[in-house]
PDB file of C-alpha atoms in Angstrom:
ATOM      1  CA  MET A1395      -7.709 -11.532  47.805  1.00 85.00           C
ATOM      2  CA  ARG A1396      -7.838  -8.761  45.388  1.00 92.00           C
ATOM      3  CA  ALA A1397      -8.641  -9.324  41.702  1.00 94.00           C
ATOM      4  CA  ILE A1398      -5.607  -8.264  39.443  1.00 91.00           C
ATOM      5  CA  TRP A1399      -7.346  -8.738  36.163  1.00 90.00           C
ATOM      6  CA  THR A1400     -10.890  -9.079  34.712  1.00 92.00           C
ATOM      7  CA  GLY A1401     -11.779 -10.467  31.384  1.00 91.00           C
ATOM      8  CA  ALA A1402     -13.708 -13.599  29.854  1.00 94.00           C
ATOM      9  CA  ILE A1403     -13.087 -16.948  28.946  1.00 94.00           C
ATOM     10  CA  THR A1404     -14.285 -17.498  25.069  1.00 92.00           C
ATOM     11  CA  PHE A1405     -14.356 -20.657  23.192  1.00 88.00           C
ATOM     12  CA  GLY A1406     -16.620 -20.810  20.226  1.00 83.00           C
ATOM     13  CA  LEU A1407     -19.612 -18.426  20.858  1.00 84.00           C
ATOM     14  CA  VAL A1408     -19.710 -19.201  24.613  1.00 87.00           C
ATOM     15  CA  ASN A1409     -18.343 -16.139  26.944  1.00 91.00           C
ATOM     16  CA  VAL A1410     -17.431 -16.792  30.631  1.00 94.00           C
ATOM     17  CA  PRO A1411     -16.983 -13.603  32.375  1.00 94.00           C
ATOM     18  CA  VAL A1412     -14.360 -14.099  35.098  1.00 96.00           C
ATOM     19  CA  LYS A1413     -12.010 -12.253  37.847  1.00 95.00           C
ATOM     20  CA  VAL A1414      -8.500 -13.344  38.097  1.00 95.00           C
ATOM     21  CA  TYR A1415      -6.730 -13.728  41.280  1.00 96.00           C
ATOM     22  CA  SER A1416      -3.084 -14.847  42.176  1.00 94.00           C
ATOM     23  CA  ALA A1417      -3.390 -18.316  43.428  1.00 94.00           C
ATOM     24  CA  THR A1418      -0.090 -18.290  45.454  1.00 92.00           C
ATOM     25  CA  GLU A1419       1.700 -16.044  47.857  1.00 90.00           C
ATOM     26  CA  ASP A1420       5.275 -15.654  49.021  1.00 87.00           C
ATOM     27  CA  HIS A1421       5.675 -16.611  52.887  1.00 90.00           C
ATOM     28  CA  ASP A1422       9.345 -15.248  52.855  1.00 90.00           C
ATOM     29  CA  ILE A1423      10.454 -12.790  55.866  1.00 89.00           C
ATOM     30  CA  ALA A1424      11.035  -9.467  54.087  1.00 90.00           C
ATOM     31  CA  LEU A1425      14.639  -8.417  54.930  1.00 89.00           C
ATOM     32  CA  HIS A1426      16.406  -4.975  53.630  1.00 89.00           C
ATOM     33  CA  GLN A1427      19.949  -4.195  53.572  1.00 91.00           C
ATOM     34  CA  VAL A1428      21.820  -2.065  56.290  1.00 90.00           C
ATOM     35  CA  HIS A1429      25.383  -0.700  56.423  1.00 90.00           C
ATOM     36  CA  ASP A1430      27.136  -3.028  58.745  1.00 88.00           C
ATOM     37  CA  GLU A1431      28.891  -0.187  60.689  1.00 88.00           C
ATOM     38  CA  ASP A1432      25.866   1.956  61.816  1.00 87.00           C
ATOM     39  CA  GLY A1433      22.740   0.038  60.669  1.00 86.00           C
ATOM     40  CA  GLY A1434      21.749   2.624  58.167  1.00 91.00           C
ATOM     41  CA  ARG A1435      19.272   1.584  55.536  1.00 91.00           C
ATOM     42  CA  ILE A1436      21.104   0.956  51.947  1.00 91.00           C
ATOM     43  CA  ARG A1437      18.757   2.370  49.081  1.00 89.00           C
ATOM     44  CA  TYR A1438      18.992   2.106  45.582  1.00 88.00           C
ATOM     45  CA  GLN A1439      18.335   5.074  43.396  1.00 90.00           C
ATOM     46  CA  ARG A1440      17.078   5.411  39.878  1.00 93.00           C
ATOM     47  CA  ARG A1441      19.990   7.892  38.523  1.00 93.00           C
ATOM     48  CA  CYS A1442      20.175   8.904  35.002  1.00 94.00           C
ATOM     49  CA  GLU A1443      23.610   8.372  33.507  1.00 91.00           C
ATOM     50  CA  ILE A1444      23.233  11.619  31.487  1.00 92.00           C
ATOM     51  CA  CYS A1445      21.987  14.232  33.721  1.00 95.00           C
ATOM     52  CA  GLY A1446      22.744  12.691  36.790  1.00 92.00           C
ATOM     53  CA  LYS A1447      19.187  13.312  38.440  1.00 94.00           C
ATOM     54  CA  ILE A1448      17.410  10.757  40.403  1.00 94.00           C
ATOM     55  CA  VAL A1449      14.162   9.819  38.172  1.00 95.00           C
ATOM     56  CA  SER A1450      10.681   8.881  39.483  1.00 92.00           C
ATOM     57  CA  PHE A1451       8.884   5.939  38.254  1.00 90.00           C
ATOM     58  CA  ASP A1452       6.448   8.122  36.099  1.00 90.00           C
ATOM     59  CA  HIS A1453       9.264   9.201  34.101  1.00 92.00           C
ATOM     60  CA  ILE A1454      10.843   5.952  33.210  1.00 92.00           C
ATOM     61  CA  ASP A1455      10.535   4.472  29.731  1.00 92.00           C
ATOM     62  CA  LYS A1456      11.677   1.165  28.414  1.00 91.00           C
ATOM     63  CA  ALA A1457      14.314   0.682  25.719  1.00 93.00           C
ATOM     64  CA  TYR A1458      15.784  -2.087  23.473  1.00 91.00           C
ATOM     65  CA  ASP A1459      19.614  -1.865  22.537  1.00 91.00           C
ATOM     66  CA  ASP A1460      20.679  -3.968  19.486  1.00 88.00           C
ATOM     67  CA  GLY A1461      24.316  -3.211  20.085  1.00 87.00           C
ATOM     68  CA  GLU A1462      24.291  -0.159  17.703  1.00 87.00           C
ATOM     69  CA  LYS A1463      20.949   1.498  17.994  1.00 90.00           C
ATOM     70  CA  THR A1464      18.615   2.163  20.978  1.00 90.00           C
ATOM     71  CA  VAL A1465      14.901   2.290  20.555  1.00 93.00           C
ATOM     72  CA  VAL A1466      12.618   3.660  23.306  1.00 91.00           C
ATOM     73  CA  LEU A1467       9.260   2.386  24.137  1.00 90.00           C
ATOM     74  CA  THR A1468       6.825   4.418  25.977  1.00 88.00           C
ATOM     75  CA  SER A1469       4.074   3.040  28.332  1.00 83.00           C
ATOM     76  CA  GLU A1470       1.803   4.515  25.367  1.00 84.00           C
ATOM     77  CA  ASP A1471       3.457   2.333  22.689  1.00 84.00           C
ATOM     78  CA  LEU A1472       3.189  -0.837  24.826  1.00 77.00           C
ATOM     79  CA  ALA A1473      -0.537  -0.415  25.905  1.00 73.00           C
ATOM     80  CA  GLY A1474      -1.459   0.272  22.303  1.00 74.00           C
ATOM     81  CA  LEU A1475      -0.287  -3.387  21.193  1.00 72.00           C
ATOM     82  CA  PRO A1476      -3.349  -5.419  20.400  1.00 67.00           C
ATOM     83  CA  ALA A1477      -2.474  -8.351  22.578  1.00 62.00           C
ATOM     84  CA  GLU A1478      -2.201  -6.018  25.667  1.00 56.00           C
ATOM     85  CA  ARG A1479      -5.700  -4.402  25.205  1.00 63.00           C
ATOM     86  CA  SER A1480      -7.163  -7.946  24.797  1.00 72.00           C
ATOM     87  CA  ARG A1481      -9.346  -8.882  27.930  1.00 83.00           C
ATOM     88  CA  GLU A1482      -9.901 -12.598  26.515  1.00 90.00           C
ATOM     89  CA  ILE A1483      -8.736 -15.892  27.832  1.00 93.00           C
ATOM     90  CA  GLU A1484      -9.112 -17.614  24.324  1.00 93.00           C
ATOM     91  CA  VAL A1485      -9.324 -21.296  24.377  1.00 95.00           C
ATOM     92  CA  VAL A1486      -7.621 -22.592  21.486  1.00 94.00           C
ATOM     93  CA  GLU A1487      -7.838 -26.364  21.898  1.00 95.00           C
ATOM     94  CA  PHE A1488      -8.849 -28.900  24.587  1.00 96.00           C
ATOM     95  CA  VAL A1489      -6.012 -31.650  25.323  1.00 96.00           C
ATOM     96  CA  PRO A1490      -5.717 -34.622  27.506  1.00 95.00           C
ATOM     97  CA  SER A1491      -4.636 -33.541  30.919  1.00 93.00           C
ATOM     98  CA  ASP A1492      -1.789 -36.183  30.985  1.00 93.00           C
ATOM     99  CA  GLN A1493      -0.155 -34.459  27.987  1.00 95.00           C
ATOM    100  CA  LEU A1494       1.003 -31.666  29.996  1.00 94.00           C
ATOM    101  CA  ASP A1495       4.557 -31.636  31.288  1.00 95.00           C
ATOM    102  CA  PRO A1496       4.808 -30.023  34.623  1.00 94.00           C
ATOM    103  CA  ILE A1497       8.018 -28.345  33.826  1.00 95.00           C
ATOM    104  CA  MET A1498       5.815 -26.017  31.688  1.00 95.00           C
ATOM    105  CA  PHE A1499       3.790 -24.725  34.453  1.00 95.00           C
ATOM    106  CA  ASP A1500       4.759 -21.054  35.694  1.00 93.00           C
ATOM    107  CA  ARG A1501       2.239 -19.144  37.548  1.00 94.00           C
ATOM    108  CA  SER A1502      -1.217 -20.082  39.120  1.00 96.00           C
ATOM    109  CA  TYR A1503      -4.344 -18.114  39.224  1.00 97.00           C
ATOM    110  CA  PHE A1504      -7.876 -18.689  40.434  1.00 97.00           C
ATOM    111  CA  LEU A1505     -10.863 -17.529  38.180  1.00 97.00           C
ATOM    112  CA  GLU A1506     -14.081 -16.223  40.065  1.00 96.00           C
ATOM    113  CA  PRO A1507     -17.260 -16.257  37.897  1.00 95.00           C
ATOM    114  CA  ASP A1508     -17.894 -12.644  37.328  1.00 93.00           C
ATOM    115  CA  SER A1509     -21.634 -12.489  36.101  1.00 86.00           C
ATOM    116  CA  THR A1510     -25.145 -12.573  37.486  1.00 85.00           C
ATOM    117  CA  SER A1511     -25.359 -16.429  36.750  1.00 88.00           C
ATOM    118  CA  PRO A1512     -22.378 -18.778  37.430  1.00 92.00           C
ATOM    119  CA  LYS A1513     -23.953 -21.311  34.860  1.00 92.00           C
ATOM    120  CA  ALA A1514     -21.577 -21.074  31.952  1.00 92.00           C
ATOM    121  CA  TYR A1515     -18.612 -21.082  34.492  1.00 95.00           C
ATOM    122  CA  VAL A1516     -20.229 -24.299  36.209  1.00 95.00           C
ATOM    123  CA  LEU A1517     -20.781 -25.897  32.946  1.00 93.00           C
ATOM    124  CA  LEU A1518     -17.193 -25.419  31.769  1.00 94.00           C
ATOM    125  CA  ARG A1519     -15.766 -26.758  34.928  1.00 95.00           C
ATOM    126  CA  GLN A1520     -17.931 -29.753  34.916  1.00 95.00           C
ATOM    127  CA  THR A1521     -17.157 -30.423  31.350  1.00 94.00           C
ATOM    128  CA  LEU A1522     -13.331 -30.387  31.909  1.00 95.00           C
ATOM    129  CA  GLU A1523     -13.844 -32.698  34.699  1.00 94.00           C
ATOM    130  CA  GLN A1524     -15.977 -35.326  32.857  1.00 95.00           C
ATOM    131  CA  THR A1525     -13.819 -35.118  29.766  1.00 95.00           C
ATOM    132  CA  ASP A1526     -10.514 -35.271  31.920  1.00 94.00           C
ATOM    133  CA  ARG A1527      -9.256 -32.577  29.619  1.00 95.00           C
ATOM    134  CA  THR A1528      -7.291 -29.216  29.997  1.00 96.00           C
ATOM    135  CA  ALA A1529      -8.013 -26.109  27.880  1.00 96.00           C
ATOM    136  CA  ILE A1530      -4.844 -24.540  26.386  1.00 97.00           C
ATOM    137  CA  VAL A1531      -5.805 -20.862  26.054  1.00 96.00           C
ATOM    138  CA  HIS A1532      -4.089 -17.728  24.928  1.00 94.00           C
ATOM    139  CA  PHE A1533      -4.191 -14.624  27.172  1.00 92.00           C
ATOM    140  CA  ALA A1534      -2.546 -11.109  27.992  1.00 87.00           C
ATOM    141  CA  LEU A1535      -1.352 -10.228  31.255  1.00 84.00           C
ATOM    142  CA  ARG A1536       1.354  -7.421  32.539  1.00 77.00           C
ATOM    143  CA  GLN A1537       2.348  -6.636  29.001  1.00 72.00           C
ATOM    144  CA  LYS A1538       3.026 -10.165  27.737  1.00 81.00           C
ATOM    145  CA  THR A1539       1.090 -12.570  25.531  1.00 86.00           C
ATOM    146  CA  ARG A1540       0.901 -15.769  27.359  1.00 91.00           C
ATOM    147  CA  LEU A1541       0.129 -19.443  26.728  1.00 95.00           C
ATOM    148  CA  GLY A1542      -1.915 -20.971  29.591  1.00 96.00           C
ATOM    149  CA  ALA A1543      -3.564 -24.141  30.808  1.00 97.00           C
ATOM    150  CA  LEU A1544      -7.137 -23.666  32.102  1.00 97.00           C
ATOM    151  CA  ARG A1545      -7.983 -26.669  34.383  1.00 96.00           C
ATOM    152  CA  VAL A1546     -10.139 -27.555  37.599  1.00 96.00           C
ATOM    153  CA  HIS A1547      -8.869 -27.168  40.924  1.00 95.00           C
ATOM    154  CA  GLY A1548     -11.401 -28.233  43.482  1.00 93.00           C
ATOM    155  CA  ASP A1549     -14.624 -26.239  42.888  1.00 94.00           C
ATOM    156  CA  VAL A1550     -12.914 -23.478  40.872  1.00 96.00           C
ATOM    157  CA  LEU A1551     -11.426 -23.005  37.467  1.00 97.00           C
ATOM    158  CA  MET A1552      -7.623 -22.379  37.692  1.00 97.00           C
ATOM    159  CA  LEU A1553      -5.321 -20.855  35.118  1.00 97.00           C
ATOM    160  CA  GLN A1554      -1.893 -21.679  34.960  1.00 96.00           C
ATOM    161  CA  SER A1555       0.466 -19.790  32.650  1.00 95.00           C
ATOM    162  CA  LEU A1556       2.768 -21.952  30.723  1.00 96.00           C
ATOM    163  CA  LEU A1557       6.241 -21.350  29.454  1.00 95.00           C
ATOM    164  CA  TRP A1558       6.634 -21.217  25.723  1.00 94.00           C
ATOM    165  CA  ASP A1559       8.300 -24.226  24.194  1.00 94.00           C
ATOM    166  CA  ASP A1560      11.632 -22.347  23.415  1.00 94.00           C
ATOM    167  CA  GLU A1561      11.840 -21.424  26.946  1.00 94.00           C
ATOM    168  CA  VAL A1562      12.192 -24.948  28.320  1.00 94.00           C
ATOM    169  CA  ARG A1563      15.741 -26.054  27.956  1.00 93.00           C
ATOM    170  CA  HIS A1564      16.528 -29.554  26.720  1.00 91.00           C
ATOM    171  CA  ALA A1565      18.838 -31.672  28.999  1.00 89.00           C
ATOM    172  CA  GLU A1566      21.784 -33.228  27.140  1.00 89.00           C
ATOM    173  CA  PHE A1567      24.107 -34.846  29.424  1.00 89.00           C
ATOM    174  CA  PRO A1568      26.972 -37.235  28.129  1.00 89.00           C
ATOM    175  CA  ALA A1569      27.200 -39.388  30.880  1.00 87.00           C
ATOM    176  CA  LEU A1570      23.488 -40.491  30.207  1.00 85.00           C
ATOM    177  CA  GLY A1571      24.546 -41.789  26.781  1.00 85.00           C
ATOM    178  CA  GLU A1572      26.860 -44.281  27.992  1.00 87.00           C
ATOM    179  CA  GLN A1573      25.742 -47.689  28.560  1.00 87.00           C
ATOM    180  CA  THR A1574      24.950 -48.719  32.309  1.00 87.00           C
ATOM    181  CA  ARG A1575      24.023 -52.116  33.486  1.00 89.00           C
ATOM    182  CA  VAL A1576      21.780 -52.138  36.363  1.00 87.00           C
ATOM    183  CA  THR A1577      21.137 -55.480  37.761  1.00 89.00           C
ATOM    184  CA  GLU A1578      17.729 -57.198  38.716  1.00 90.00           C
ATOM    185  CA  LYS A1579      18.931 -57.475  42.448  1.00 90.00           C
ATOM    186  CA  GLU A1580      19.882 -53.480  42.352  1.00 88.00           C
ATOM    187  CA  LEU A1581      16.405 -52.683  41.053  1.00 90.00           C
ATOM    188  CA  GLU A1582      14.723 -54.881  43.435  1.00 89.00           C
ATOM    189  CA  MET A1583      16.522 -53.385  46.527  1.00 87.00           C
ATOM    190  CA  SER A1584      16.035 -49.758  44.943  1.00 89.00           C
ATOM    191  CA  SER A1585      12.295 -50.577  44.636  1.00 90.00           C
ATOM    192  CA  SER A1586      12.100 -51.718  48.454  1.00 88.00           C
ATOM    193  CA  LEU A1587      13.803 -48.432  49.375  1.00 87.00           C
ATOM    194  CA  VAL A1588      11.106 -46.568  47.624  1.00 87.00           C
ATOM    195  CA  ASP A1589       8.406 -48.844  48.997  1.00 88.00           C
ATOM    196  CA  SER A1590       9.711 -48.146  52.707  1.00 85.00           C
ATOM    197  CA  PHE A1591       9.225 -44.449  52.036  1.00 85.00           C
ATOM    198  CA  ALA A1592       5.654 -44.757  50.306  1.00 86.00           C
ATOM    199  CA  SER A1593       2.876 -42.543  51.511  1.00 88.00           C
ATOM    200  CA  ASP A1594       0.209 -40.339  50.174  1.00 89.00           C
ATOM    201  CA  PHE A1595       1.162 -36.526  49.683  1.00 87.00           C
ATOM    202  CA  ASP A1596       0.084 -34.267  52.289  1.00 89.00           C
ATOM    203  CA  PRO A1597       1.431 -30.767  51.691  1.00 86.00           C
ATOM    204  CA  SER A1598       0.479 -29.530  55.386  1.00 89.00           C
ATOM    205  CA  LYS A1599       2.931 -32.074  56.757  1.00 90.00           C
ATOM    206  CA  PHE A1600       5.987 -30.006  55.286  1.00 86.00           C
ATOM    207  CA  SER A1601       7.005 -26.496  56.396  1.00 87.00           C
ATOM    208  CA  ASP A1602       9.621 -24.173  55.412  1.00 86.00           C
ATOM    209  CA  GLU A1603      12.354 -24.777  58.310  1.00 89.00           C
ATOM    210  CA  TYR A1604      14.659 -21.913  57.144  1.00 84.00           C
ATOM    211  CA  GLN A1605      12.024 -19.193  57.533  1.00 90.00           C
ATOM    212  CA  GLU A1606      10.745 -20.598  60.703  1.00 88.00           C
ATOM    213  CA  GLU A1607      14.635 -20.564  61.877  1.00 84.00           C
ATOM    214  CA  LEU A1608      14.966 -17.041  60.708  1.00 84.00           C
ATOM    215  CA  ARG A1609      11.514 -15.855  62.428  1.00 87.00           C
ATOM    216  CA  THR A1610      12.800 -17.434  65.742  1.00 85.00           C
ATOM    217  CA  LEU A1611      16.379 -15.692  65.547  1.00 83.00           C
ATOM    218  CA  ILE A1612      14.442 -12.233  64.690  1.00 83.00           C
ATOM    219  CA  GLU A1613      12.232 -12.801  67.722  1.00 85.00           C
ATOM    220  CA  ALA A1614      15.444 -13.584  69.794  1.00 84.00           C
ATOM    221  CA  LYS A1615      17.137 -10.544  68.829  1.00 80.00           C
ATOM    222  CA  LEU A1616      14.108  -8.336  69.440  1.00 82.00           C
ATOM    223  CA  ALA A1617      13.859  -9.820  72.900  1.00 82.00           C
ATOM    224  CA  HIS A1618      17.476  -9.849  73.952  1.00 79.00           C
ATOM    225  CA  GLY A1619      19.458  -7.674  71.459  1.00 75.00           C
ATOM    226  CA  ASP A1620      22.287  -8.384  69.282  1.00 71.00           C
ATOM    227  CA  ALA A1621      24.353 -10.257  71.893  1.00 64.00           C
ATOM    228  CA  ILE A1622      22.474 -13.734  71.459  1.00 67.00           C
ATOM    229  CA  SER A1623      24.042 -16.367  69.542  1.00 66.00           C
ATOM    230  CA  THR A1624      22.587 -19.000  67.068  1.00 65.00           C
ATOM    231  CA  ALA A1625      24.146 -21.745  69.330  1.00 67.00           C
ATOM    232  CA  GLU A1626      22.205 -20.398  72.325  1.00 64.00           C
ATOM    233  CA  THR A1627      19.021 -19.974  70.372  1.00 63.00           C
ATOM    234  CA  PHE A1628      18.865 -23.316  68.416  1.00 67.00           C
ATOM    235  CA  GLY A1629      21.216 -25.363  70.557  1.00 64.00           C
ATOM    236  CA  GLU A1630      24.406 -26.963  69.498  1.00 63.00           C
ATOM    237  CA  GLN A1631      24.021 -28.552  65.938  1.00 59.00           C
ATOM    238  CA  GLU A1632      26.161 -31.268  64.675  1.00 62.00           C
ATOM    239  CA  GLU A1633      27.440 -30.901  61.074  1.00 59.00           C
ATOM    240  CA  PRO A1634      26.286 -33.597  58.799  1.00 56.00           C
ATOM    241  CA  GLU A1635      28.841 -36.157  57.726  1.00 57.00           C
ATOM    242  CA  ARG A1636      30.325 -35.302  54.350  1.00 53.00           C
ATOM    243  CA  GLY A1637      31.276 -37.706  51.631  1.00 51.00           C
ATOM    244  CA  GLY A1638      34.712 -38.236  50.788  1.00 49.00           C
ATOM    245  CA  GLY A1639      35.898 -40.806  53.268  1.00 46.00           C
ATOM    246  CA  GLU A1640      34.406 -44.583  53.241  1.00 49.00           C
ATOM    247  CA  VAL A1641      32.993 -45.373  49.532  1.00 50.00           C
ATOM    248  CA  LEU A1642      29.842 -47.557  49.957  1.00 59.00           C
ATOM    249  CA  ASP A1643      28.894 -49.954  47.319  1.00 79.00           C
ATOM    250  CA  LEU A1644      25.749 -49.307  45.912  1.00 76.00           C
ATOM    251  CA  MET A1645      23.942 -52.295  47.038  1.00 76.00           C
ATOM    252  CA  ASP A1646      25.346 -51.774  50.455  1.00 83.00           C
ATOM    253  CA  ALA A1647      23.971 -48.365  50.405  1.00 80.00           C
ATOM    254  CA  LEU A1648      20.567 -49.362  49.656  1.00 76.00           C
ATOM    255  CA  ARG A1649      20.516 -52.029  52.076  1.00 80.00           C
ATOM    256  CA  LYS A1650      21.848 -49.661  54.866  1.00 82.00           C
ATOM    257  CA  SER A1651      19.047 -47.058  53.753  1.00 81.00           C
ATOM    258  CA  ILE A1652      16.205 -49.553  53.873  1.00 79.00           C
ATOM    259  CA  GLU A1653      17.381 -50.759  57.386  1.00 80.00           C
ATOM    260  CA  LYS A1654      17.555 -47.188  58.574  1.00 80.00           C
ATOM    261  CA  ASN A1655      14.097 -46.063  57.209  1.00 77.00           C
ATOM    262  CA  ARG A1656      12.265 -49.290  58.507  1.00 73.00           C
ATOM    263  CA  GLY A1657      14.009 -48.752  62.161  1.00 70.00           C
ATOM    264  CA  ALA A1658      12.666 -45.127  62.145  1.00 68.00           C
ATOM    265  CA  ALA A1659       9.194 -46.229  61.151  1.00 62.00           C
ATOM    266  CA  GLY A1660       9.040 -48.899  63.911  1.00 59.00           C
ATOM    267  CA  GLU A1661       8.261 -51.843  61.720  1.00 53.00           C
ATOM    268  CA  PRO A1662       9.057 -53.141  58.418  1.00 48.00           C
ATOM    269  CA  ARG A1663       6.766 -52.632  55.441  1.00 48.00           C
ATOM    270  CA  LYS A1664       6.085 -55.520  52.908  1.00 48.00           C
ATOM    271  CA  THR A1665       6.726 -54.824  49.406  1.00 46.00           C
ATOM    272  CA  LYS A1666       4.076 -55.859  47.125  1.00 45.00           C
ATOM    273  CA  ARG A1667       5.794 -56.906  43.564  1.00 45.00           C
ATOM    274  CA  LYS A1668       3.860 -57.982  40.597  1.00 46.00           C
ATOM    275  CA  THR A1669       5.148 -61.465  39.441  1.00 42.00           C
ATOM    276  CA  GLY A1670       5.295 -62.085  35.645  1.00 45.00           C
ATOM    277  CA  LYS A1671       6.990 -64.391  33.208  1.00 44.00           C
ATOM    278  CA  SER A1672      10.531 -63.456  32.095  1.00 42.00           C
ATOM    279  CA  ALA A1673      11.063 -63.083  28.586  1.00 42.00           C
ATOM    280  CA  GLY A1674      13.290 -65.945  26.824  1.00 39.00           C
TER     281      GLY A1674
END
């Protein structure tokens, strides 16, 4: 991995120098566009509307248009902003970790200690672990001031950029405002279905089937040319049944789902239910 940013975590008078690394990467196969008639590469050009010339990146500025006037912002203008010059990950507060809604998480970064002694780094990591708190931080990265969550991931500190409050939409659906009656039996059956799927999460069990099939298709075409067909490569695939025919009762659908999943598992799982006195 290559560090994308260097700076320091600061809280109070404590300073923890760190290097920042992207914690994730894209595994999608890179594809480009070609002309279907001759296979020629399709390329996009940065052409000026006024002079008609193709413009290189070093001669491109950014601009804001309010509908009447246009303001041009040069790279020097943007680099001169105080927030952009900051190399600090400033802790503004420590909050209970369970107060962070996952919908706010954006990009993830690993932090590596960048000093002769990692003591301050380790101290901060252990403090966050013991207190079960997450540090809310301000930092600037790639010409943006960002809100972030600093938390522990294994043996390292992880920085996750957060969406700002006004970037998270509020879901308001009229159907959810209507009164809906769910019976005890339906809830019990639904809980049994959940229990039949119960497991511990292991991300290594899952893979990107589309990318695997795409790679298989590419390798088949490289080996045999364009004459191959997807049916020959993957075998005949049955189309999944679509809804619109028989309308299943909710209880019947739950019951059939439980039977199907238990049959696939080989043996039924017992549902553990808490007993309690009902009110009234």
